[in-house]
PDB file of C-alpha atoms in Angstrom:
ATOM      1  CA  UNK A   1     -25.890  -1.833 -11.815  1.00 89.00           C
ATOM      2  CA  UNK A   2     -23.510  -2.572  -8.679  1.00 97.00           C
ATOM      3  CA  UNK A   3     -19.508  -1.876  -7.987  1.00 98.00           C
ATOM      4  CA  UNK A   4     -18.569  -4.978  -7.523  1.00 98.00           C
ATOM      5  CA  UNK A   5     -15.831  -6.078  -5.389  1.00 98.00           C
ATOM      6  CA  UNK A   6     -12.843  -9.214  -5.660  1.00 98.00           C
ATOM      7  CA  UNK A   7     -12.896 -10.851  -2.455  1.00 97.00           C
ATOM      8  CA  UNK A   8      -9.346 -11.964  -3.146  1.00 97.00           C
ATOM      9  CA  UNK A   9      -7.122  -8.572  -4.307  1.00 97.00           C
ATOM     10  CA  UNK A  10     -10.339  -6.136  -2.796  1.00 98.00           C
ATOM     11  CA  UNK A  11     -10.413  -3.544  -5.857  1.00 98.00           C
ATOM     12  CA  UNK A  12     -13.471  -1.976  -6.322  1.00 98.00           C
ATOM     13  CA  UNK A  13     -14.468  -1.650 -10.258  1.00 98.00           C
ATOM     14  CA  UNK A  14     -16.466   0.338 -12.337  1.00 97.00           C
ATOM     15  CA  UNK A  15     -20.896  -0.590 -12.151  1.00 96.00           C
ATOM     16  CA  UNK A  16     -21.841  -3.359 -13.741  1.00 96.00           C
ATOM     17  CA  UNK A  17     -25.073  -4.939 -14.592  1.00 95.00           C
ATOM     18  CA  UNK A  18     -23.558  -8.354 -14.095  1.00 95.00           C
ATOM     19  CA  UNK A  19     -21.272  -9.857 -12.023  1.00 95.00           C
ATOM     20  CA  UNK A  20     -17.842  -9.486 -13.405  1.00 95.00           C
ATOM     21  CA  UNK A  21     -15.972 -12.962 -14.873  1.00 92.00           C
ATOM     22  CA  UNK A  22     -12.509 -11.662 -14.473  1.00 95.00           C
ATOM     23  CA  UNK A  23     -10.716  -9.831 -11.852  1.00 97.00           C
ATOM     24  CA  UNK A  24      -7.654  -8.243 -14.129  1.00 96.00           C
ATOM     25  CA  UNK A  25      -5.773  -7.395 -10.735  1.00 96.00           C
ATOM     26  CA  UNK A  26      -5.506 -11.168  -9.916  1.00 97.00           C
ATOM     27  CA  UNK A  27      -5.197 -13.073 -13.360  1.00 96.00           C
ATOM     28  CA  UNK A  28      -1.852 -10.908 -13.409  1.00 95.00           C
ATOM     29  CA  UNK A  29       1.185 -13.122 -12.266  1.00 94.00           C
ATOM     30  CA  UNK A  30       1.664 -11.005  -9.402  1.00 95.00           C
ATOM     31  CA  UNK A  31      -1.368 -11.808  -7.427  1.00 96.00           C
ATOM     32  CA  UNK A  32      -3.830 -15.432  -8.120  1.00 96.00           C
ATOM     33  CA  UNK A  33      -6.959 -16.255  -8.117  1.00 95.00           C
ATOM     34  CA  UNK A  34      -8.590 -18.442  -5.257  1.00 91.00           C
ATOM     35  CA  UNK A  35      -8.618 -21.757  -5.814  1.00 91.00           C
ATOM     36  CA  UNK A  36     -12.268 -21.631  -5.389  1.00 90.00           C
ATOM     37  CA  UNK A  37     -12.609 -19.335  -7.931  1.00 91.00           C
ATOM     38  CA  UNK A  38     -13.253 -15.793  -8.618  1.00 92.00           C
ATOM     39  CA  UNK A  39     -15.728 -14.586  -6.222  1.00 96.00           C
ATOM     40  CA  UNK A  40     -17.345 -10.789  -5.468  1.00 98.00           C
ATOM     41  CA  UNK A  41     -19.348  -9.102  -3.145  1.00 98.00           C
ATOM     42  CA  UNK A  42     -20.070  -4.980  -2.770  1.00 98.00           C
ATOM     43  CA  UNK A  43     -19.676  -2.536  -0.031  1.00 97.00           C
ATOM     44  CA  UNK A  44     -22.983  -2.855   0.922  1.00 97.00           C
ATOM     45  CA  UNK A  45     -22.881  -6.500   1.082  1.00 97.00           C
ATOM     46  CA  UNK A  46     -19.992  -5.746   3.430  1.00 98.00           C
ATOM     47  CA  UNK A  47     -21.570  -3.667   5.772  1.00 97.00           C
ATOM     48  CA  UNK A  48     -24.278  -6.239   6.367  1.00 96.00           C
ATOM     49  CA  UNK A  49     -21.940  -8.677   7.977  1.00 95.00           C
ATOM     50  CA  UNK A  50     -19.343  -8.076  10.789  1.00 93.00           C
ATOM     51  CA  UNK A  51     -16.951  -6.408   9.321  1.00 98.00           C
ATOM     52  CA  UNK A  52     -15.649  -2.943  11.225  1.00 98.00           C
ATOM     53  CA  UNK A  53     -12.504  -0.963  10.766  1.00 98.00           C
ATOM     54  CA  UNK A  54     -10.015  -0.671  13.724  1.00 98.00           C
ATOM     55  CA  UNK A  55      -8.484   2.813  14.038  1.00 98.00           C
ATOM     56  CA  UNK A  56      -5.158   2.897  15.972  1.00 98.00           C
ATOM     57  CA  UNK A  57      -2.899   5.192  17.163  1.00 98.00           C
ATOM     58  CA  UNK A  58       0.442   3.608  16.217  1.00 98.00           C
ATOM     59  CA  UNK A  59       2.607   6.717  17.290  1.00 98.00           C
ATOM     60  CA  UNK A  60       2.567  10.844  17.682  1.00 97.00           C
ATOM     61  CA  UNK A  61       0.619  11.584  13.901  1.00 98.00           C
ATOM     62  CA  UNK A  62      -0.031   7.959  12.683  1.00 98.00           C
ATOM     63  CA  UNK A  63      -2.549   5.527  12.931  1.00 98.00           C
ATOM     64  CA  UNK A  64      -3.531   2.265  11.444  1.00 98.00           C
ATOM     65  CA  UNK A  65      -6.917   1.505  10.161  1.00 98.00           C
ATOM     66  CA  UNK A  66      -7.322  -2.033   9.399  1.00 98.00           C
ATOM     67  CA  UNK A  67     -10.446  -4.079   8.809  1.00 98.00           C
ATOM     68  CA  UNK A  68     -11.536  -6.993  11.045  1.00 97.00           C
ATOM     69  CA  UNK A  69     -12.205  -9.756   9.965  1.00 97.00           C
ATOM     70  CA  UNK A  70      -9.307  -9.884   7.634  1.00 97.00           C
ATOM     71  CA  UNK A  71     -10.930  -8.919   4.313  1.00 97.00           C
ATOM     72  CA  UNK A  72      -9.062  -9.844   0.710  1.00 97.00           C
ATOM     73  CA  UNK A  73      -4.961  -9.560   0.830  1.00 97.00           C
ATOM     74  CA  UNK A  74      -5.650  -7.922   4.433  1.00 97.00           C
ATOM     75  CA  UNK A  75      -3.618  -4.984   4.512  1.00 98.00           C
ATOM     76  CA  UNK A  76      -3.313  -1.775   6.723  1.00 98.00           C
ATOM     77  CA  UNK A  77      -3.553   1.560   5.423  1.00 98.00           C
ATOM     78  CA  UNK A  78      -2.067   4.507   7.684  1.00 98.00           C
ATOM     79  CA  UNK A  79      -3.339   7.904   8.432  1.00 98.00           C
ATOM     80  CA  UNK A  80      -0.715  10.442   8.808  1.00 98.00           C
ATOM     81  CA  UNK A  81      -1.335  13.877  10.053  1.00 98.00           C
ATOM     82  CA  UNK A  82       1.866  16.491   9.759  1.00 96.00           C
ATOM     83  CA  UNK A  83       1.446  19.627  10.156  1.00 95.00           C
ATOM     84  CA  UNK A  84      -2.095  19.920   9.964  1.00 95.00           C
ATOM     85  CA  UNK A  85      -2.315  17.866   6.666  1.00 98.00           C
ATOM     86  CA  UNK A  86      -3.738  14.092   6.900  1.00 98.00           C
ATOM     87  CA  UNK A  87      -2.805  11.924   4.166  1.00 98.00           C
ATOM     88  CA  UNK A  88      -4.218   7.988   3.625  1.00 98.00           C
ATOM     89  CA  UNK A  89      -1.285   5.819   2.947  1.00 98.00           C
ATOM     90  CA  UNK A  90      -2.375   3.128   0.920  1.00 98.00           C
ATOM     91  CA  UNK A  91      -6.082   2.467   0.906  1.00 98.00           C
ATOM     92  CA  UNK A  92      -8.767  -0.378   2.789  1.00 98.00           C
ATOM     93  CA  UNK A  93     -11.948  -2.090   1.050  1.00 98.00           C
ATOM     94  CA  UNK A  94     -14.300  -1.562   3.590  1.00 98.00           C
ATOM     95  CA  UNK A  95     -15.770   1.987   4.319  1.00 98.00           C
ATOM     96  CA  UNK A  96     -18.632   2.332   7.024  1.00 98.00           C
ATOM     97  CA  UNK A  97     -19.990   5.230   8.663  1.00 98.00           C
ATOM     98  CA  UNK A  98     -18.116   4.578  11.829  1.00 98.00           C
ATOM     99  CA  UNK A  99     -14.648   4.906  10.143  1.00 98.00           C
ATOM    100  CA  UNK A 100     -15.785   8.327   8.414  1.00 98.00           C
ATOM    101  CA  UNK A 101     -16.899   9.909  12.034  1.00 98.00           C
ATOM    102  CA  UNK A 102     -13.446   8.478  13.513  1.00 98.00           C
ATOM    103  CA  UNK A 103     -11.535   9.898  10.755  1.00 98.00           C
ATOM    104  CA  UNK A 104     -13.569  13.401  10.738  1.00 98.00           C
ATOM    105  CA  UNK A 105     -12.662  13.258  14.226  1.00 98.00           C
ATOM    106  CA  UNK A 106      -8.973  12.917  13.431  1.00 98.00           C
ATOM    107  CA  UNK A 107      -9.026  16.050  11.012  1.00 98.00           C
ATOM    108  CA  UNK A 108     -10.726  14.425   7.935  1.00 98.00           C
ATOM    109  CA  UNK A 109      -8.316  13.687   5.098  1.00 98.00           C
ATOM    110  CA  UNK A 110      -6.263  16.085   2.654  1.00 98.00           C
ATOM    111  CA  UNK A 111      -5.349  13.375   0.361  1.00 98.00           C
ATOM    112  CA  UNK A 112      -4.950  10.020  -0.078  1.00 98.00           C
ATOM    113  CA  UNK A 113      -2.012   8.099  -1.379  1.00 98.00           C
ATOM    114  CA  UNK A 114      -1.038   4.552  -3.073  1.00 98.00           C
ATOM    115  CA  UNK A 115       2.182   2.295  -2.981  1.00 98.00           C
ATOM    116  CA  UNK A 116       0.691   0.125  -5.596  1.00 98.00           C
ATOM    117  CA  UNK A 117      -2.627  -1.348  -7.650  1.00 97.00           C
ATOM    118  CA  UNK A 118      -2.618  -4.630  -4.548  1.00 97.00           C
ATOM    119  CA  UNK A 119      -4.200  -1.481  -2.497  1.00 98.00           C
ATOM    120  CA  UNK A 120      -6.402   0.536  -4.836  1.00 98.00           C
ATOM    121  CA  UNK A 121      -9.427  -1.485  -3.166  1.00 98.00           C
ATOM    122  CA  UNK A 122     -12.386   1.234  -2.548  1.00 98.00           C
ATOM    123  CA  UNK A 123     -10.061   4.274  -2.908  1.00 98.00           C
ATOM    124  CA  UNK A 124     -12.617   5.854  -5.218  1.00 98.00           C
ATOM    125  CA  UNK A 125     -15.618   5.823  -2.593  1.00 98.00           C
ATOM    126  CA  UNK A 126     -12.635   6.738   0.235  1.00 98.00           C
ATOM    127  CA  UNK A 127     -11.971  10.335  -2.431  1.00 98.00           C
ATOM    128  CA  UNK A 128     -15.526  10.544  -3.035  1.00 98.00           C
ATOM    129  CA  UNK A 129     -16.831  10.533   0.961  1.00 98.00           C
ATOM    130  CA  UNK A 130     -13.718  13.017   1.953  1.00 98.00           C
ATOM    131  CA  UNK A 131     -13.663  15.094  -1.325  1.00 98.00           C
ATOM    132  CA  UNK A 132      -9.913  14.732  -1.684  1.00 98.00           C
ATOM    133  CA  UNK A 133      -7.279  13.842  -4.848  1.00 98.00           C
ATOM    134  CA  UNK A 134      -5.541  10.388  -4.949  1.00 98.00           C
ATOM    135  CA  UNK A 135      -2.062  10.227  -5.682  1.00 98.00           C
ATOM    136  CA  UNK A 136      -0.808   7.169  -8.245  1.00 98.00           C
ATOM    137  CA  UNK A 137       1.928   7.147 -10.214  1.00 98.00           C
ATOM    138  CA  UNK A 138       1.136   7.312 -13.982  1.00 98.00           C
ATOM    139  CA  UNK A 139       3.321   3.972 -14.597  1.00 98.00           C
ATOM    140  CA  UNK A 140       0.250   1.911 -12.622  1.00 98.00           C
ATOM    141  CA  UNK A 141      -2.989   3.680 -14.889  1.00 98.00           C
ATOM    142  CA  UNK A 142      -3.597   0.488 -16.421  1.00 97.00           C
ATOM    143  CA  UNK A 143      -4.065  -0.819 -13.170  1.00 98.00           C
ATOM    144  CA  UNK A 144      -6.674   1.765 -12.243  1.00 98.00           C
ATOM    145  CA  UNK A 145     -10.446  -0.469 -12.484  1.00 97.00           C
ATOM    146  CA  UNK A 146     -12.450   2.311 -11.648  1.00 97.00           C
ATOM    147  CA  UNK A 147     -11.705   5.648 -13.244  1.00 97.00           C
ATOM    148  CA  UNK A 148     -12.146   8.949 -11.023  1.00 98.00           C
ATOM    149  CA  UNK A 149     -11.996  12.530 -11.400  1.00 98.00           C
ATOM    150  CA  UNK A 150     -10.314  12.494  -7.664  1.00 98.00           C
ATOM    151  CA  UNK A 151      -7.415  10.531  -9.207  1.00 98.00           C
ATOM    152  CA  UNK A 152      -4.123  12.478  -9.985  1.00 98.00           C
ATOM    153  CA  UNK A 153      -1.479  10.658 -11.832  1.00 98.00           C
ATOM    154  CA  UNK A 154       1.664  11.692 -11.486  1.00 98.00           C
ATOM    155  CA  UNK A 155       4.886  11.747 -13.008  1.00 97.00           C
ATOM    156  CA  UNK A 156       8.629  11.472 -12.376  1.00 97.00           C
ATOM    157  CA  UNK A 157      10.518  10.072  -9.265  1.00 97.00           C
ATOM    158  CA  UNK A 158       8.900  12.176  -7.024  1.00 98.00           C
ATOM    159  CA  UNK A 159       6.198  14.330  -5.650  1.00 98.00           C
ATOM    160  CA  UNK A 160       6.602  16.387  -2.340  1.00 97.00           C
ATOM    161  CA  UNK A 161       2.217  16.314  -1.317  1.00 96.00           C
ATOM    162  CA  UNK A 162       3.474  18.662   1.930  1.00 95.00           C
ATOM    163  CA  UNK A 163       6.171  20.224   3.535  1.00 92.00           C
ATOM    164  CA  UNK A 164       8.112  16.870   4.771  1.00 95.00           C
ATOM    165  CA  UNK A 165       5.847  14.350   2.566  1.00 98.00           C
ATOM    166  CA  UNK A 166       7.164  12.876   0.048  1.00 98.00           C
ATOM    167  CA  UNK A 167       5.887  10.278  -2.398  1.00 98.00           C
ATOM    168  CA  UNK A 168       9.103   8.272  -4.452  1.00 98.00           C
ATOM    169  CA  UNK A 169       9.057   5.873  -7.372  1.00 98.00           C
ATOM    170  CA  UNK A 170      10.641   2.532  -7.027  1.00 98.00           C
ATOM    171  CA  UNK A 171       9.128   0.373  -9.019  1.00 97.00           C
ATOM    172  CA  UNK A 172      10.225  -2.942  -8.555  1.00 96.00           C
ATOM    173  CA  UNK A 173       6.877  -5.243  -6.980  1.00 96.00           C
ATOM    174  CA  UNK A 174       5.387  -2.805  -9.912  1.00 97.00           C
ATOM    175  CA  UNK A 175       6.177  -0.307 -12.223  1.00 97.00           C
ATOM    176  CA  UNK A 176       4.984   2.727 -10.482  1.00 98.00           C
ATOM    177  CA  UNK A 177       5.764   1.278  -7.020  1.00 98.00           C
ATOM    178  CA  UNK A 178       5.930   3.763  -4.656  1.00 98.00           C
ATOM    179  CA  UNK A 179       7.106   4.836  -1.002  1.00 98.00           C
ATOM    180  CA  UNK A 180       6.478   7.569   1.330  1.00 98.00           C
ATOM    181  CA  UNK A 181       9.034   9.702   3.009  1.00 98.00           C
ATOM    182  CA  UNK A 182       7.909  11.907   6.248  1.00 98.00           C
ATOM    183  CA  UNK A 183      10.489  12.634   7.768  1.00 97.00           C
ATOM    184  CA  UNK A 184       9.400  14.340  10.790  1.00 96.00           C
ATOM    185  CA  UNK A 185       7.487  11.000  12.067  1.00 97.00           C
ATOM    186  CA  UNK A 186       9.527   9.327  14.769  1.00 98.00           C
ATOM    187  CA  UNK A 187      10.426  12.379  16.783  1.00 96.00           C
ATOM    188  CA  UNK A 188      12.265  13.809  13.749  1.00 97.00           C
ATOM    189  CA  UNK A 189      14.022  10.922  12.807  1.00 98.00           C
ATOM    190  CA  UNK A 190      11.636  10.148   9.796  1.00 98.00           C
ATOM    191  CA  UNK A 191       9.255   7.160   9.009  1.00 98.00           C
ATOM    192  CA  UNK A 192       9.311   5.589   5.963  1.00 98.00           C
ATOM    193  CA  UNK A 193       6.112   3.692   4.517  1.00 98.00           C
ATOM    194  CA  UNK A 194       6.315   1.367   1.923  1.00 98.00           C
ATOM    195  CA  UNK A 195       3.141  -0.991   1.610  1.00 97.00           C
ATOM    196  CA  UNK A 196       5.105  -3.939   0.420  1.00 95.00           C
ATOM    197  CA  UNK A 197       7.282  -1.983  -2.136  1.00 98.00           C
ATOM    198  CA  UNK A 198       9.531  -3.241  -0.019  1.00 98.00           C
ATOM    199  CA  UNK A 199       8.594  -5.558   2.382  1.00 97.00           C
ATOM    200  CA  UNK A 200       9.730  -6.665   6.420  1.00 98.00           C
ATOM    201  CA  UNK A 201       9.923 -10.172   7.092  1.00 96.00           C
ATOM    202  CA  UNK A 202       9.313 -11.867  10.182  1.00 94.00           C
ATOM    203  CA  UNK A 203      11.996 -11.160  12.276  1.00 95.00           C
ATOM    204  CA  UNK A 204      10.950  -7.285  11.698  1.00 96.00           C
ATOM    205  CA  UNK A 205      14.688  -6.960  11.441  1.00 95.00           C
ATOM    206  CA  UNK A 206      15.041  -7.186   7.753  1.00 97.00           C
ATOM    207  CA  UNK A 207      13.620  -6.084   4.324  1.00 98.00           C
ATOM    208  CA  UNK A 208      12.934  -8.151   1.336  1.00 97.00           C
ATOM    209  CA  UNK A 209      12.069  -7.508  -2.202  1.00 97.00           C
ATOM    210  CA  UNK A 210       9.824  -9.544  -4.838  1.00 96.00           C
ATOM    211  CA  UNK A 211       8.038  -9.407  -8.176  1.00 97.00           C
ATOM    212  CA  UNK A 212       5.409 -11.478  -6.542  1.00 97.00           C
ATOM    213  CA  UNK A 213       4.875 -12.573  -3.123  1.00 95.00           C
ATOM    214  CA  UNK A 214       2.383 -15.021  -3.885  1.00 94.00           C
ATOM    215  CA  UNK A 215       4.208 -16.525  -6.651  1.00 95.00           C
ATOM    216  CA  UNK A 216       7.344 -15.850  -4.934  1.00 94.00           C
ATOM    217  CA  UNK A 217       9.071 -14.315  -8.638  1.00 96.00           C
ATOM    218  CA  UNK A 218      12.172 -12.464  -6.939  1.00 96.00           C
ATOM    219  CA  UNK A 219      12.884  -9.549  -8.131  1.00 97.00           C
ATOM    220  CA  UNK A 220      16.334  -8.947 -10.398  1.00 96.00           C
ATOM    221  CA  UNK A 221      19.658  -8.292  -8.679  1.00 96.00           C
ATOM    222  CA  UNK A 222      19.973  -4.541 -10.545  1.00 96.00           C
ATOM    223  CA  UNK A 223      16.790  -3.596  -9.703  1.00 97.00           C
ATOM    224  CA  UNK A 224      16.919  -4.463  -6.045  1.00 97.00           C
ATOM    225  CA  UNK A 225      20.658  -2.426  -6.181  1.00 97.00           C
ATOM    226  CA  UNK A 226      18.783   0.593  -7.954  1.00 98.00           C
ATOM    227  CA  UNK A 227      15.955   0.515  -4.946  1.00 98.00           C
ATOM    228  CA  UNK A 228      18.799   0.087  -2.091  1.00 98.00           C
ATOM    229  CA  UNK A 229      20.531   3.150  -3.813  1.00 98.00           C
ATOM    230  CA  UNK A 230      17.536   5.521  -4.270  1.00 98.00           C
ATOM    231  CA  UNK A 231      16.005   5.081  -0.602  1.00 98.00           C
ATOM    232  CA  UNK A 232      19.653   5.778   0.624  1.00 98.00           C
ATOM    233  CA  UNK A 233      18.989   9.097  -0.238  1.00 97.00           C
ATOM    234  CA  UNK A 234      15.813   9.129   2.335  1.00 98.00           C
ATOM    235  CA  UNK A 235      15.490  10.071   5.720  1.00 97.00           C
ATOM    236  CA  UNK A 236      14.040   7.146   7.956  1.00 98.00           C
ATOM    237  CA  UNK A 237      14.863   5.683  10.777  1.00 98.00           C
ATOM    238  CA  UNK A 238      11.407   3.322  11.103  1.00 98.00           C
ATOM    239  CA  UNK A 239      10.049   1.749   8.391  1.00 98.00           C
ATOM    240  CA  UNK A 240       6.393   0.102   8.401  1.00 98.00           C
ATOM    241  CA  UNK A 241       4.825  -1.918   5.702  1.00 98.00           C
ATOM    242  CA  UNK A 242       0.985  -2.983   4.566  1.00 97.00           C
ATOM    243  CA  UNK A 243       0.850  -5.460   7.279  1.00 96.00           C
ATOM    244  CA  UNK A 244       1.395  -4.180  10.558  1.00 93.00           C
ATOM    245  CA  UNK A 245       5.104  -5.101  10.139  1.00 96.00           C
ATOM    246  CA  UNK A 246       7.883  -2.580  11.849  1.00 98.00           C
ATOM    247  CA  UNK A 247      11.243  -2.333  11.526  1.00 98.00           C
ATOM    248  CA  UNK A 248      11.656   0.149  15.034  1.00 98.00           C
ATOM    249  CA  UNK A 249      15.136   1.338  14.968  1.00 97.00           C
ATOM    250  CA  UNK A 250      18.168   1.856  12.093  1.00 98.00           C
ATOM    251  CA  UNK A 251      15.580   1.212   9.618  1.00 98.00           C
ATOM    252  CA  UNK A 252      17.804   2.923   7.340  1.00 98.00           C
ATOM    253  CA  UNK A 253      20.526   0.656   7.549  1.00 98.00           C
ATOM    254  CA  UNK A 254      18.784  -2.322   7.948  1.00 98.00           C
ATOM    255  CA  UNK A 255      17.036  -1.318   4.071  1.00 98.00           C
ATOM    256  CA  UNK A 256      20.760  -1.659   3.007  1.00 98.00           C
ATOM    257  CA  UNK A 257      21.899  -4.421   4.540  1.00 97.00           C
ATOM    258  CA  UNK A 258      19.175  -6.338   3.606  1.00 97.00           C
ATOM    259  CA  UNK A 259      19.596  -5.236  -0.203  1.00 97.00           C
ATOM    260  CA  UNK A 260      23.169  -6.719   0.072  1.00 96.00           C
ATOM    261  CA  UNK A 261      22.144  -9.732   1.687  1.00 95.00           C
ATOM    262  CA  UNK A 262      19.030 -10.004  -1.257  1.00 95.00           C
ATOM    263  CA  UNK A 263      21.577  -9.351  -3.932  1.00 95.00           C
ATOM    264  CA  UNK A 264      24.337 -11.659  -2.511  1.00 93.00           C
ATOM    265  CA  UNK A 265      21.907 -14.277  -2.374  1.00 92.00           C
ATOM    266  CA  UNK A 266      21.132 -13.983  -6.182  1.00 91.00           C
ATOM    267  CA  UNK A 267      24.441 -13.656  -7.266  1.00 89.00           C
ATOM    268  CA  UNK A 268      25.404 -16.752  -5.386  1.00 82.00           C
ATOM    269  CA  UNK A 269      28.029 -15.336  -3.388  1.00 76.00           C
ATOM    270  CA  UNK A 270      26.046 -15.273  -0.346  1.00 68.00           C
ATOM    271  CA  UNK A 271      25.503 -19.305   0.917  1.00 63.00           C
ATOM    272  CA  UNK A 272      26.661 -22.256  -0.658  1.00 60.00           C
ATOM    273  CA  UNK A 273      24.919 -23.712  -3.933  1.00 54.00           C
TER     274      UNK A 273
END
């Protein structure tokens, strides 16, 4: 019986005495299977080849932790300490002893949080090695392929996990799609994190928004509006997403501009047809 792993999404599911047929995570129409096919491998498969976690301090309280080589989508999950409470945004397959002294090191964890299913990878072993709760947003428990007494689903729009930590529904990429508010990162100007909730683009001086990335499904005109107007209310002025992407200054504004510029686009209003 082994947890077997997708090498293309990352999520960890539930022991199995074969290997699995179907990833559920990637037959969806937000994410794909390879074109090689579905393929797995375990976490201690993993930690008999080359892969290692990078810790990083990014800024005062935050650091990435990202696994090299590139494993699965590839994304970065961030460690935030505030006020002595460190919280996991978003979550990494690959767990090795080395990244559990370097995090013990950093203060251990408190809790550990998710934007959205793309990132649930190993987030079960990550509760179970640090004995803390994992945050998801009851909308995404279908999503969920290994069940957990750690997990906490909650409920609503938001959920304050400290003084100045905020988790908030948006939906949009998914249901339950969630953000994180601190707002005393950046020297007091607040830090937004998103995953890809909502997502920078290349120039790291605008936002976009999608159903699917892979698929590239935009996502609706009203819902993009209803995201633009809910993280107005937010304090940010840097905003980082799932892959190393930073927008460094007026984050705030350029969430809003970039909304009108999505919207405009879909509406037809923006460029000629």
């Amino acid at each position: 019986m082994l947890r077997y792993i997708c090498e293309t999404c990352g999520v960890q599911y539930e022991k199995t005495s074969e290997i699995p047929e179907h990833c559920m995570i990637c037959e969806e129409e937000r994410q794909y299977v390879s074109t090689t096919g579905q393929s797995w491998t375990t976490l201690e498969n993993m930690r008999a080849e080359s892969f290692r976690n990078k810790i990083i301090l990014e800024e005062t309280g935050l650091y990435s932790v990202k696994t090299s080589p590139d494993f699965a989508i590839g994304q970065t999950a961030y460690l935030v300490q505030h006020e002595g409470f460190n919280l996991l945004w978003d979550c990494i397959s690959y767990l090795d002893e080395e990244t559990i002294s370097e995090i013990n090191r950093l203060g251990g964890l408190d809790a550990i949080a998710l934007s959205h299913p793309h990132y649930y990878s190993t987030q079960v072993e990550w509760a179970e090695v640090f004995g803390v709760p994992i945050y998801i947003h009851e909308d995404d428990r279908k999503w969920v392929m290994r069940k957990s007494d750690h997990i906490v689903y909650w409920s609503g729009e938001s959920i304050h996990l400290h003084s100045g930590l905020t988790i908030h529904r948006l939906g949009g990429h998914f249901k339950g799609g969630a953000v994180l508010e601190w707002e005393s990162g950046f020297n007091g100007k607040g830090i937004l994190l998103t995953g890809d909730i909502i997502q920078v683009v290349a120039d790291r001086e605008w936002v976009s928004f999608m159903y699917s990335y892979p698929n590239l499904i935009p996502l609706p005109a009203a819902k993009v509006k209803e995201i633009a107007s809910k993280v107005n209310e937010m304090k940010f002025a840097r905003l980082y997403n799932a892959f190393h992407r930073i927008v460094k200054e007026n984050a705030h504004e350029r969430v809003q501009e970039s909304a009108q510029r999505y919207v405009s686009a879909l509406e037809g209003t923006w460029f000629e047809t």
